[in-house]
Amino acid sequence: MTAPPDVSSAGAPAEPEAMLEGVRNTAGRSLGQIAWQRFKRDKVAMGGGIVVLVLILIALLAPVLTALFGAPPTQYHQDLIDPLTGGALRDPADPASGLDPWGGISAEHLLGLEPVNGRDLFSRIVYGAQISLLVAFGATLLCVVIGSVLGIVAGYFGGWVDTLISRAMDIFLAFPLLLFAMALAGVIPDGSFGLEGNSLRVAVLIFIIGFFNWPYIGRIVRGQTLSLREREFVDAARSLGAGSGHILFRELLPNLVAPILVYSTLLIPTNIIFEASLSFLGVGINPPTPSWGGMLASALNTYTTSPHFVVIPGLAIFITVLAFNLLGDGLRDALDPRSQ
Amino acid sequence: MLAYILRRLGAGVLLLAIISLVTFAIFYIVPRLAGRTTEQLAAMYVGRAPTPEAIQATIDRLGLDEPIPLQYWEFVRGIFMGAEYRFGRQIVECNAPCLGYSFQDYTEVWPTILDRLPVTVSLAIGASVIWLIAGIGVGVVSAIKKGSWFDRVAMGVALGGVSLPIFFTGLIALAFLSYQWGIFPDVGYVPFTESPADWAYHLVLPWFTLAFLHAALYARLTRAGMLETMSEDYIRTARAKGLPERRVVMKHGLRPTLTPILTIFGLDLGLVLGGAVVTEQVFSLNGIGRYAVVAIASSDLPVILGVTLVGAVFIVLANLVVDLLYAWIDPRVRI
């Protein structure tokens, strides 16, 4: 079974320190510390974690980065665009100089220009990170809340409650997700729920992705709860007169933090791709707000003249998703000794 | 065995009922929750010319002012029994399964879906064959030669593969393999009946693009499953009996590994048959997935609704087939 991580709250199961009583000089380490030691040794996972931190910083500092290194993300630079093909000009001073094979990458435009409008790609990528991470984190949080609560309830109570919740999870997993998400995004009119424009789009995306993906977390939490509820500390709490609410959220939940953490880290990349797919299909964020999936949708019309416009947003998605995958794999290895 | 089949069939029918209910809710209840009045809801179903008369006719036809359960009943009845549509003074019969009419060109949705199905099926079958063979093959070899250079390279590629969205790999394939270097043809679909060679040649890029992501996932799953199975006691027993390693791997190792993968394959195949939305959009293949994408751009609700339902049916059917296959591979589930 997955070893519980460092648990600070009262009523945790047998602490390793307790078992080490009498051999104090060996300096006890909590399971959290052991996991951290293991994680630190895993170079690949550390790399993933660092990239994730950098990405979060980039998203938070988007206005600063854009002011320092780019142009505003919605400012057109059509003087740098070849009017014939819509790609970036080889020589901005000469409108007849033809296409730049590098897509207009220069000191002013670090990642080149968007075809046709000539907007600065660097700032659009940086602002795109905001949307991508905001939706992915929001949706994952929603998955975790719904999945943990329902999973823990199903696993602890068993019986018809478990049957009901488990069947619901099966049904959610059997849904044609993308089609349903497209349909839902399509029928919600602007101005619904007191929200407008892109704040509504972001809320809708978070809700759709979170609401349909929670069973992945739910199944794991349910499985872990099934085995945890047989453990002595649960019996002990019950014999002391603890109610179900206390046992569920004060006794069991702290022991489920590790698997929840691991699987939500692994769910983030899935949700990033989901958001990008919806934006690619035209039901995500509305232009002119930049989103990585939306950029690739426009790249579908310009890939013949501006292949760099395919590569750069695509790489942004790839690097982000890969970093989260590496971090998640590393966390799992560190927190779950069985997977070694 | 019969009881098992009946139970699975029953579960499939129940799932379909729930999915139809959810689809109904998405199109008839969610817009109301989002604050649309009956008239505005009806206007969504009228199409391009929402005159007050047309809106009133739609309210009557769909029963939008009736209680919700009655509306759901009408919705289901339309699918099974067909319905009548009024365009001005003209009455049009929509035969079962009636999924309504497209607002854009006033064609029936169900026959259009049938028309486009060969494209989606060609894409799905070809890609799934590739990803099954490649994914399981690579996974097995990786597990047997754990730690070798093959394992490292394969798992590195697989990790990259699960991190690459289809619309990125597809666009790269289009921009470079098709446009810049001209190895593969441009987008388009040639029916199998016209020329099997051209059919396959035009589908090679979409097949591999769609298969790559899945193959990467299956390789990771197969490797993990094989590693777990191969450390079981009965594998040691099989080796101790003196069975050739090939037989140990193929018969004792692979079989229990494949059962969970088969379940996932059922879901994936059903999903792709219901419209490989992204792949079809990237390669401009006019399958049922692209039908829905184009419909969304023009708020063509009946089309979106129809494709969603058909997609769900595919998933349920694929799951059913897999459940039955499962019973055949693994006798334990029949009990």
PDB file of N, CA and C in Angstrom, chain A residues 171 173-180 182-184 186-193 273 276-277 280-283 293 296 299-300 303-305 307 310-311 314-315 317-318 321-322 325-326 329 332, chain B residues 15 18-19 22-23 26-27 30-31 33-34 36 44 159-160 162-165 167-168 171-172 174-176 179-180 186 220 267 271 274 277-278 281-282 292-293 296 301 304 307-308 311-312 315 319:
ATOM      1  N   ILE A 171     -19.870   5.611 -15.852  1.00  0.00           N
ATOM      2  CA  ILE A 171     -20.605   6.332 -16.891  1.00  0.00           C
ATOM      3  C   ILE A 171     -19.793   7.535 -17.372  1.00  0.00           C
ATOM      4  N   LEU A 173     -16.633   7.875 -17.343  1.00  0.00           N
ATOM      5  CA  LEU A 173     -15.466   7.442 -18.110  1.00  0.00           C
ATOM      6  C   LEU A 173     -15.868   6.962 -19.496  1.00  0.00           C
ATOM      7  N   ALA A 174     -17.135   6.583 -19.686  1.00  0.00           N
ATOM      8  CA  ALA A 174     -17.575   6.069 -20.981  1.00  0.00           C
ATOM      9  C   ALA A 174     -18.132   7.176 -21.867  1.00  0.00           C
ATOM     10  N   PHE A 175     -18.043   8.423 -21.420  1.00  0.00           N
ATOM     11  CA  PHE A 175     -18.617   9.506 -22.213  1.00  0.00           C
ATOM     12  C   PHE A 175     -17.687   9.935 -23.340  1.00  0.00           C
ATOM     13  N   PRO A 176     -18.267  10.292 -24.503  1.00  0.00           N
ATOM     14  CA  PRO A 176     -17.436  10.915 -25.531  1.00  0.00           C
ATOM     15  C   PRO A 176     -17.129  12.345 -25.095  1.00  0.00           C
ATOM     16  N   LEU A 177     -16.095  12.463 -24.268  1.00  0.00           N
ATOM     17  CA  LEU A 177     -15.781  13.713 -23.578  1.00  0.00           C
ATOM     18  C   LEU A 177     -15.698  14.940 -24.469  1.00  0.00           C
ATOM     19  N   LEU A 178     -14.873  14.811 -25.522  1.00  0.00           N
ATOM     20  CA  LEU A 178     -14.596  15.971 -26.344  1.00  0.00           C
ATOM     21  C   LEU A 178     -15.880  16.468 -26.999  1.00  0.00           C
ATOM     22  N   LEU A 179     -16.698  15.520 -27.483  1.00  0.00           N
ATOM     23  CA  LEU A 179     -17.954  15.905 -28.130  1.00  0.00           C
ATOM     24  C   LEU A 179     -18.880  16.594 -27.139  1.00  0.00           C
ATOM     25  N   PHE A 180     -18.986  16.040 -25.925  1.00  0.00           N
ATOM     26  CA  PHE A 180     -19.856  16.639 -24.916  1.00  0.00           C
ATOM     27  C   PHE A 180     -19.357  18.021 -24.533  1.00  0.00           C
ATOM     28  N   MET A 182     -17.580  20.007 -26.360  1.00  0.00           N
ATOM     29  CA  MET A 182     -17.852  20.913 -27.467  1.00  0.00           C
ATOM     30  C   MET A 182     -19.305  21.354 -27.453  1.00  0.00           C
ATOM     31  N   ALA A 183     -20.189  20.370 -27.230  1.00  0.00           N
ATOM     32  CA  ALA A 183     -21.612  20.676 -27.230  1.00  0.00           C
ATOM     33  C   ALA A 183     -21.951  21.661 -26.116  1.00  0.00           C
ATOM     34  N   LEU A 184     -21.422  21.383 -24.914  1.00  0.00           N
ATOM     35  CA  LEU A 184     -21.712  22.256 -23.773  1.00  0.00           C
ATOM     36  C   LEU A 184     -21.188  23.663 -23.999  1.00  0.00           C
ATOM     37  N   GLY A 186     -20.785  25.015 -26.681  1.00  0.00           N
ATOM     38  CA  GLY A 186     -21.539  25.630 -27.761  1.00  0.00           C
ATOM     39  C   GLY A 186     -22.908  26.151 -27.360  1.00  0.00           C
ATOM     40  N   VAL A 187     -23.547  25.559 -26.322  1.00  0.00           N
ATOM     41  CA  VAL A 187     -24.919  25.979 -25.995  1.00  0.00           C
ATOM     42  C   VAL A 187     -24.973  27.041 -24.901  1.00  0.00           C
ATOM     43  N   ILE A 188     -23.830  27.351 -24.285  1.00  0.00           N
ATOM     44  CA  ILE A 188     -23.871  28.347 -23.222  1.00  0.00           C
ATOM     45  C   ILE A 188     -23.650  29.733 -23.833  1.00  0.00           C
ATOM     46  N   PRO A 189     -24.669  30.582 -23.805  1.00  0.00           N
ATOM     47  CA  PRO A 189     -24.559  31.881 -24.466  1.00  0.00           C
ATOM     48  C   PRO A 189     -23.735  32.858 -23.641  1.00  0.00           C
ATOM     49  N   ASP A 190     -23.225  33.874 -24.329  1.00  0.00           N
ATOM     50  CA  ASP A 190     -22.451  34.902 -23.637  1.00  0.00           C
ATOM     51  C   ASP A 190     -23.361  35.616 -22.636  1.00  0.00           C
ATOM     52  N   GLY A 191     -22.803  35.972 -21.486  1.00  0.00           N
ATOM     53  CA  GLY A 191     -23.602  36.675 -20.484  1.00  0.00           C
ATOM     54  C   GLY A 191     -24.289  35.731 -19.510  1.00  0.00           C
ATOM     55  N   SER A 192     -24.060  34.406 -19.641  1.00  0.00           N
ATOM     56  CA  SER A 192     -24.682  33.464 -18.701  1.00  0.00           C
ATOM     57  C   SER A 192     -23.997  33.538 -17.345  1.00  0.00           C
ATOM     58  N   PHE A 193     -24.730  33.166 -16.305  1.00  0.00           N
ATOM     59  CA  PHE A 193     -24.208  33.075 -14.940  1.00  0.00           C
ATOM     60  C   PHE A 193     -23.524  34.375 -14.512  1.00  0.00           C
ATOM     61  N   ILE A 273      -3.809  19.584 -22.282  1.00  0.00           N
ATOM     62  CA  ILE A 273      -4.071  19.152 -23.659  1.00  0.00           C
ATOM     63  C   ILE A 273      -5.565  19.292 -23.977  1.00  0.00           C
ATOM     64  N   ALA A 276      -6.273  22.890 -24.672  1.00  0.00           N
ATOM     65  CA  ALA A 276      -5.707  23.270 -25.964  1.00  0.00           C
ATOM     66  C   ALA A 276      -6.541  22.681 -27.103  1.00  0.00           C
ATOM     67  N   SER A 277      -7.035  21.439 -26.919  1.00  0.00           N
ATOM     68  CA  SER A 277      -7.856  20.818 -27.964  1.00  0.00           C
ATOM     69  C   SER A 277      -9.138  21.604 -28.172  1.00  0.00           C
ATOM     70  N   PHE A 280      -8.348  24.667 -29.899  1.00  0.00           N
ATOM     71  CA  PHE A 280      -8.022  24.333 -31.287  1.00  0.00           C
ATOM     72  C   PHE A 280      -9.295  24.138 -32.113  1.00  0.00           C
ATOM     73  N   LEU A 281     -10.304  23.559 -31.486  1.00  0.00           N
ATOM     74  CA  LEU A 281     -11.550  23.281 -32.206  1.00  0.00           C
ATOM     75  C   LEU A 281     -12.477  24.497 -32.233  1.00  0.00           C
ATOM     76  N   GLY A 282     -12.047  25.576 -31.607  1.00  0.00           N
ATOM     77  CA  GLY A 282     -12.825  26.805 -31.706  1.00  0.00           C
ATOM     78  C   GLY A 282     -13.882  26.968 -30.632  1.00  0.00           C
ATOM     79  N   VAL A 283     -13.853  26.165 -29.562  1.00  0.00           N
ATOM     80  CA  VAL A 283     -14.833  26.349 -28.489  1.00  0.00           C
ATOM     81  C   VAL A 283     -14.169  26.771 -27.181  1.00  0.00           C
ATOM     82  N   GLY A 293      -3.736  26.566 -28.053  1.00  0.00           N
ATOM     83  CA  GLY A 293      -4.548  25.762 -28.966  1.00  0.00           C
ATOM     84  C   GLY A 293      -5.128  26.627 -30.082  1.00  0.00           C
ATOM     85  N   LEU A 296      -2.598  27.237 -32.785  1.00  0.00           N
ATOM     86  CA  LEU A 296      -2.414  26.110 -33.705  1.00  0.00           C
ATOM     87  C   LEU A 296      -3.603  25.996 -34.654  1.00  0.00           C
ATOM     88  N   ALA A 299      -2.737  28.245 -37.246  1.00  0.00           N
ATOM     89  CA  ALA A 299      -1.599  27.704 -37.987  1.00  0.00           C
ATOM     90  C   ALA A 299      -2.054  26.712 -39.052  1.00  0.00           C
ATOM     91  N   LEU A 300      -3.243  26.141 -38.842  1.00  0.00           N
ATOM     92  CA  LEU A 300      -3.781  25.190 -39.819  1.00  0.00           C
ATOM     93  C   LEU A 300      -3.970  25.867 -41.179  1.00  0.00           C
ATOM     94  N   TYR A 303       0.263  26.992 -42.407  1.00  0.00           N
ATOM     95  CA  TYR A 303       1.458  26.164 -42.228  1.00  0.00           C
ATOM     96  C   TYR A 303       2.320  26.103 -43.483  1.00  0.00           C
ATOM     97  N   THR A 304       1.738  26.388 -44.653  1.00  0.00           N
ATOM     98  CA  THR A 304       2.547  26.305 -45.862  1.00  0.00           C
ATOM     99  C   THR A 304       3.574  27.432 -45.925  1.00  0.00           C
ATOM    100  N   THR A 305       3.197  28.634 -45.451  1.00  0.00           N
ATOM    101  CA  THR A 305       4.138  29.751 -45.535  1.00  0.00           C
ATOM    102  C   THR A 305       4.881  29.979 -44.223  1.00  0.00           C
ATOM    103  N   PRO A 307       5.871  27.711 -41.263  1.00  0.00           N
ATOM    104  CA  PRO A 307       5.951  26.502 -40.421  1.00  0.00           C
ATOM    105  C   PRO A 307       6.366  26.812 -38.982  1.00  0.00           C
ATOM    106  N   VAL A 310       3.660  26.801 -36.478  1.00  0.00           N
ATOM    107  CA  VAL A 310       3.219  25.492 -35.981  1.00  0.00           C
ATOM    108  C   VAL A 310       4.126  25.074 -34.832  1.00  0.00           C
ATOM    109  N   VAL A 311       5.436  25.242 -35.068  1.00  0.00           N
ATOM    110  CA  VAL A 311       6.427  24.676 -34.157  1.00  0.00           C
ATOM    111  C   VAL A 311       6.389  25.363 -32.785  1.00  0.00           C
ATOM    112  N   GLY A 314       3.263  24.761 -30.550  1.00  0.00           N
ATOM    113  CA  GLY A 314       3.269  23.322 -30.309  1.00  0.00           C
ATOM    114  C   GLY A 314       4.316  22.949 -29.282  1.00  0.00           C
ATOM    115  N   LEU A 315       5.513  23.526 -29.436  1.00  0.00           N
ATOM    116  CA  LEU A 315       6.577  23.243 -28.470  1.00  0.00           C
ATOM    117  C   LEU A 315       6.201  23.749 -27.081  1.00  0.00           C
ATOM    118  N   ILE A 317       3.250  23.839 -25.745  1.00  0.00           N
ATOM    119  CA  ILE A 317       2.376  22.822 -25.139  1.00  0.00           C
ATOM    120  C   ILE A 317       3.192  21.596 -24.746  1.00  0.00           C
ATOM    121  N   PHE A 318       4.044  21.152 -25.670  1.00  0.00           N
ATOM    122  CA  PHE A 318       4.821  19.934 -25.447  1.00  0.00           C
ATOM    123  C   PHE A 318       5.697  20.065 -24.196  1.00  0.00           C
ATOM    124  N   VAL A 321       3.511  20.133 -20.973  1.00  0.00           N
ATOM    125  CA  VAL A 321       2.918  18.830 -20.666  1.00  0.00           C
ATOM    126  C   VAL A 321       3.988  17.842 -20.214  1.00  0.00           C
ATOM    127  N   LEU A 322       5.110  17.839 -20.938  1.00  0.00           N
ATOM    128  CA  LEU A 322       6.188  16.915 -20.585  1.00  0.00           C
ATOM    129  C   LEU A 322       6.714  17.206 -19.174  1.00  0.00           C
ATOM    130  N   ASN A 325       4.374  15.856 -16.675  1.00  0.00           N
ATOM    131  CA  ASN A 325       4.434  14.394 -16.669  1.00  0.00           C
ATOM    132  C   ASN A 325       5.664  13.896 -15.915  1.00  0.00           C
ATOM    133  N   LEU A 326       6.814  14.537 -16.174  1.00  0.00           N
ATOM    134  CA  LEU A 326       8.045  14.116 -15.501  1.00  0.00           C
ATOM    135  C   LEU A 326       7.938  14.352 -13.999  1.00  0.00           C
ATOM    136  N   ASP A 329       5.531  11.711 -12.531  1.00  0.00           N
ATOM    137  CA  ASP A 329       6.173  10.391 -12.449  1.00  0.00           C
ATOM    138  C   ASP A 329       7.162  10.357 -11.287  1.00  0.00           C
ATOM    139  N   ARG A 332       5.425  10.243  -7.951  1.00  0.00           N
ATOM    140  CA  ARG A 332       4.882   8.916  -7.687  1.00  0.00           C
ATOM    141  C   ARG A 332       5.974   7.970  -7.209  1.00  0.00           C
TER     142      ARG A 332
ATOM    143  N   LEU B  15     -26.798   2.509 -19.851  1.00  0.00           N
ATOM    144  CA  LEU B  15     -25.824   3.567 -20.137  1.00  0.00           C
ATOM    145  C   LEU B  15     -26.336   4.469 -21.260  1.00  0.00           C
ATOM    146  N   ILE B  18     -28.963   6.780 -19.970  1.00  0.00           N
ATOM    147  CA  ILE B  18     -28.390   7.887 -19.200  1.00  0.00           C
ATOM    148  C   ILE B  18     -27.734   8.900 -20.127  1.00  0.00           C
ATOM    149  N   ILE B  19     -27.025   8.388 -21.141  1.00  0.00           N
ATOM    150  CA  ILE B  19     -26.336   9.306 -22.051  1.00  0.00           C
ATOM    151  C   ILE B  19     -27.359  10.149 -22.822  1.00  0.00           C
ATOM    152  N   VAL B  22     -28.444  12.836 -20.519  1.00  0.00           N
ATOM    153  CA  VAL B  22     -27.461  13.908 -20.348  1.00  0.00           C
ATOM    154  C   VAL B  22     -27.405  14.785 -21.597  1.00  0.00           C
ATOM    155  N   THR B  23     -27.433  14.143 -22.770  1.00  0.00           N
ATOM    156  CA  THR B  23     -27.437  14.918 -24.007  1.00  0.00           C
ATOM    157  C   THR B  23     -28.640  15.844 -24.033  1.00  0.00           C
ATOM    158  N   ILE B  26     -28.067  18.719 -21.784  1.00  0.00           N
ATOM    159  CA  ILE B  26     -27.132  19.721 -22.306  1.00  0.00           C
ATOM    160  C   ILE B  26     -27.853  20.672 -23.255  1.00  0.00           C
ATOM    161  N   PHE B  27     -28.716  20.113 -24.090  1.00  0.00           N
ATOM    162  CA  PHE B  27     -29.306  20.955 -25.130  1.00  0.00           C
ATOM    163  C   PHE B  27     -30.610  21.621 -24.713  1.00  0.00           C
ATOM    164  N   VAL B  30     -29.518  22.968 -19.843  1.00  0.00           N
ATOM    165  CA  VAL B  30     -28.398  23.868 -19.541  1.00  0.00           C
ATOM    166  C   VAL B  30     -28.634  25.284 -20.070  1.00  0.00           C
ATOM    167  N   PRO B  31     -29.107  25.450 -21.315  1.00  0.00           N
ATOM    168  CA  PRO B  31     -29.342  26.826 -21.780  1.00  0.00           C
ATOM    169  C   PRO B  31     -30.343  27.574 -20.894  1.00  0.00           C
ATOM    170  N   LEU B  33     -30.754  27.027 -17.618  1.00  0.00           N
ATOM    171  CA  LEU B  33     -30.011  27.377 -16.402  1.00  0.00           C
ATOM    172  C   LEU B  33     -29.128  28.589 -16.664  1.00  0.00           C
ATOM    173  N   ALA B  34     -28.629  28.674 -17.908  1.00  0.00           N
ATOM    174  CA  ALA B  34     -27.761  29.791 -18.256  1.00  0.00           C
ATOM    175  C   ALA B  34     -28.574  31.057 -18.506  1.00  0.00           C
ATOM    176  N   ARG B  36     -31.606  31.381 -20.528  1.00  0.00           N
ATOM    177  CA  ARG B  36     -32.352  31.587 -21.775  1.00  0.00           C
ATOM    178  C   ARG B  36     -33.841  31.347 -21.552  1.00  0.00           C
ATOM    179  N   MET B  44     -32.781  29.118 -31.018  1.00  0.00           N
ATOM    180  CA  MET B  44     -31.579  28.350 -31.308  1.00  0.00           C
ATOM    181  C   MET B  44     -31.879  27.190 -32.251  1.00  0.00           C
ATOM    182  N   LEU B 159       7.188   8.581 -23.640  1.00  0.00           N
ATOM    183  CA  LEU B 159       6.869   9.691 -22.742  1.00  0.00           C
ATOM    184  C   LEU B 159       6.667  10.972 -23.550  1.00  0.00           C
ATOM    185  N   GLY B 160       7.528  11.171 -24.559  1.00  0.00           N
ATOM    186  CA  GLY B 160       7.324  12.304 -25.456  1.00  0.00           C
ATOM    187  C   GLY B 160       5.993  12.172 -26.164  1.00  0.00           C
ATOM    188  N   VAL B 162       3.162  10.697 -25.312  1.00  0.00           N
ATOM    189  CA  VAL B 162       1.946  11.009 -24.556  1.00  0.00           C
ATOM    190  C   VAL B 162       1.882  12.501 -24.222  1.00  0.00           C
ATOM    191  N   SER B 163       2.974  13.229 -24.441  1.00  0.00           N
ATOM    192  CA  SER B 163       2.971  14.664 -24.157  1.00  0.00           C
ATOM    193  C   SER B 163       2.732  15.508 -25.408  1.00  0.00           C
ATOM    194  N   LEU B 164       2.568  14.847 -26.555  1.00  0.00           N
ATOM    195  CA  LEU B 164       2.370  15.588 -27.800  1.00  0.00           C
ATOM    196  C   LEU B 164       0.895  15.548 -28.206  1.00  0.00           C
ATOM    197  N   PRO B 165       0.233  16.706 -28.261  1.00  0.00           N
ATOM    198  CA  PRO B 165      -1.153  16.680 -28.702  1.00  0.00           C
ATOM    199  C   PRO B 165      -1.245  16.367 -30.197  1.00  0.00           C
ATOM    200  N   PHE B 167      -3.013  17.598 -32.527  1.00  0.00           N
ATOM    201  CA  PHE B 167      -3.041  18.695 -33.499  1.00  0.00           C
ATOM    202  C   PHE B 167      -1.649  19.267 -33.738  1.00  0.00           C
ATOM    203  N   PHE B 168      -0.709  19.015 -32.830  1.00  0.00           N
ATOM    204  CA  PHE B 168       0.674  19.446 -33.069  1.00  0.00           C
ATOM    205  C   PHE B 168       1.384  18.456 -33.990  1.00  0.00           C
ATOM    206  N   LEU B 171      -0.062  18.714 -37.485  1.00  0.00           N
ATOM    207  CA  LEU B 171       0.347  19.911 -38.226  1.00  0.00           C
ATOM    208  C   LEU B 171       1.806  19.817 -38.675  1.00  0.00           C
ATOM    209  N   ILE B 172       2.649  19.247 -37.802  1.00  0.00           N
ATOM    210  CA  ILE B 172       4.056  19.060 -38.175  1.00  0.00           C
ATOM    211  C   ILE B 172       4.134  18.124 -39.383  1.00  0.00           C
ATOM    212  N   LEU B 174       1.866  17.595 -41.613  1.00  0.00           N
ATOM    213  CA  LEU B 174       1.356  18.304 -42.788  1.00  0.00           C
ATOM    214  C   LEU B 174       2.388  19.298 -43.304  1.00  0.00           C
ATOM    215  N   ALA B 175       2.954  20.089 -42.397  1.00  0.00           N
ATOM    216  CA  ALA B 175       3.843  21.175 -42.817  1.00  0.00           C
ATOM    217  C   ALA B 175       5.126  20.626 -43.438  1.00  0.00           C
ATOM    218  N   PHE B 176       5.654  19.536 -42.864  1.00  0.00           N
ATOM    219  CA  PHE B 176       6.944  19.059 -43.350  1.00  0.00           C
ATOM    220  C   PHE B 176       6.809  17.850 -44.277  1.00  0.00           C
ATOM    221  N   TYR B 179       3.861  19.051 -47.104  1.00  0.00           N
ATOM    222  CA  TYR B 179       4.045  20.264 -47.904  1.00  0.00           C
ATOM    223  C   TYR B 179       5.502  20.499 -48.300  1.00  0.00           C
ATOM    224  N   GLN B 180       6.400  20.538 -47.302  1.00  0.00           N
ATOM    225  CA  GLN B 180       7.775  20.915 -47.609  1.00  0.00           C
ATOM    226  C   GLN B 180       8.522  19.842 -48.402  1.00  0.00           C
ATOM    227  N   ASP B 186      -1.395  15.673 -50.017  1.00  0.00           N
ATOM    228  CA  ASP B 186      -2.091  16.708 -49.270  1.00  0.00           C
ATOM    229  C   ASP B 186      -3.357  16.098 -48.664  1.00  0.00           C
ATOM    230  N   ARG B 220       3.516   2.155 -22.743  1.00  0.00           N
ATOM    231  CA  ARG B 220       3.774   2.368 -21.314  1.00  0.00           C
ATOM    232  C   ARG B 220       2.943   1.420 -20.456  1.00  0.00           C
ATOM    233  N   LEU B 267     -12.697   1.471 -24.953  1.00  0.00           N
ATOM    234  CA  LEU B 267     -13.049   2.887 -24.772  1.00  0.00           C
ATOM    235  C   LEU B 267     -12.464   3.742 -25.886  1.00  0.00           C
ATOM    236  N   LEU B 271     -14.377   5.798 -28.806  1.00  0.00           N
ATOM    237  CA  LEU B 271     -14.177   7.249 -28.838  1.00  0.00           C
ATOM    238  C   LEU B 271     -13.802   7.715 -30.243  1.00  0.00           C
ATOM    239  N   GLY B 274     -16.599   7.412 -32.798  1.00  0.00           N
ATOM    240  CA  GLY B 274     -17.588   8.469 -32.634  1.00  0.00           C
ATOM    241  C   GLY B 274     -17.086   9.806 -33.151  1.00  0.00           C
ATOM    242  N   VAL B 277     -12.265  13.712 -33.652  1.00  0.00           N
ATOM    243  CA  VAL B 277     -12.538  15.120 -33.930  1.00  0.00           C
ATOM    244  C   VAL B 277     -11.287  15.884 -34.351  1.00  0.00           C
ATOM    245  N   VAL B 278     -10.248  15.802 -33.508  1.00  0.00           N
ATOM    246  CA  VAL B 278      -9.064  16.626 -33.760  1.00  0.00           C
ATOM    247  C   VAL B 278      -8.346  16.180 -35.030  1.00  0.00           C
ATOM    248  N   GLN B 281     -10.162  17.200 -38.091  1.00  0.00           N
ATOM    249  CA  GLN B 281     -10.063  18.639 -38.303  1.00  0.00           C
ATOM    250  C   GLN B 281      -8.696  19.002 -38.894  1.00  0.00           C
ATOM    251  N   VAL B 282      -7.621  18.402 -38.352  1.00  0.00           N
ATOM    252  CA  VAL B 282      -6.285  18.731 -38.844  1.00  0.00           C
ATOM    253  C   VAL B 282      -6.145  18.333 -40.312  1.00  0.00           C
ATOM    254  N   ALA B 292     -19.290  17.775 -36.687  1.00  0.00           N
ATOM    255  CA  ALA B 292     -19.647  18.472 -35.447  1.00  0.00           C
ATOM    256  C   ALA B 292     -18.850  19.760 -35.283  1.00  0.00           C
ATOM    257  N   VAL B 293     -17.564  19.732 -35.640  1.00  0.00           N
ATOM    258  CA  VAL B 293     -16.735  20.939 -35.481  1.00  0.00           C
ATOM    259  C   VAL B 293     -17.284  22.068 -36.346  1.00  0.00           C
ATOM    260  N   ILE B 296     -20.452  23.488 -34.940  1.00  0.00           N
ATOM    261  CA  ILE B 296     -20.314  24.374 -33.785  1.00  0.00           C
ATOM    262  C   ILE B 296     -20.041  25.798 -34.230  1.00  0.00           C
ATOM    263  N   LEU B 301     -27.212  23.408 -33.977  1.00  0.00           N
ATOM    264  CA  LEU B 301     -27.469  22.531 -32.829  1.00  0.00           C
ATOM    265  C   LEU B 301     -27.872  21.099 -33.138  1.00  0.00           C
ATOM    266  N   ILE B 304     -24.819  18.989 -33.881  1.00  0.00           N
ATOM    267  CA  ILE B 304     -23.975  18.714 -32.703  1.00  0.00           C
ATOM    268  C   ILE B 304     -24.634  17.635 -31.856  1.00  0.00           C
ATOM    269  N   VAL B 307     -24.411  14.128 -33.610  1.00  0.00           N
ATOM    270  CA  VAL B 307     -23.074  13.524 -33.575  1.00  0.00           C
ATOM    271  C   VAL B 307     -22.741  13.073 -32.151  1.00  0.00           C
ATOM    272  N   THR B 308     -23.110  13.900 -31.154  1.00  0.00           N
ATOM    273  CA  THR B 308     -22.836  13.536 -29.768  1.00  0.00           C
ATOM    274  C   THR B 308     -23.506  12.213 -29.419  1.00  0.00           C
ATOM    275  N   GLY B 311     -21.880   9.322 -31.270  1.00  0.00           N
ATOM    276  CA  GLY B 311     -20.592   9.047 -30.643  1.00  0.00           C
ATOM    277  C   GLY B 311     -20.751   8.230 -29.375  1.00  0.00           C
ATOM    278  N   ALA B 312     -21.756   8.590 -28.571  1.00  0.00           N
ATOM    279  CA  ALA B 312     -21.999   7.861 -27.328  1.00  0.00           C
ATOM    280  C   ALA B 312     -22.405   6.419 -27.616  1.00  0.00           C
ATOM    281  N   ILE B 315     -19.387   4.344 -28.294  1.00  0.00           N
ATOM    282  CA  ILE B 315     -18.623   3.991 -27.095  1.00  0.00           C
ATOM    283  C   ILE B 315     -19.295   2.838 -26.359  1.00  0.00           C
ATOM    284  N   ASN B 319     -17.694  -0.865 -25.890  1.00  0.00           N
ATOM    285  CA  ASN B 319     -17.528  -1.407 -24.549  1.00  0.00           C
ATOM    286  C   ASN B 319     -18.180  -2.766 -24.408  1.00  0.00           C
TER     287      ASN B 319
END
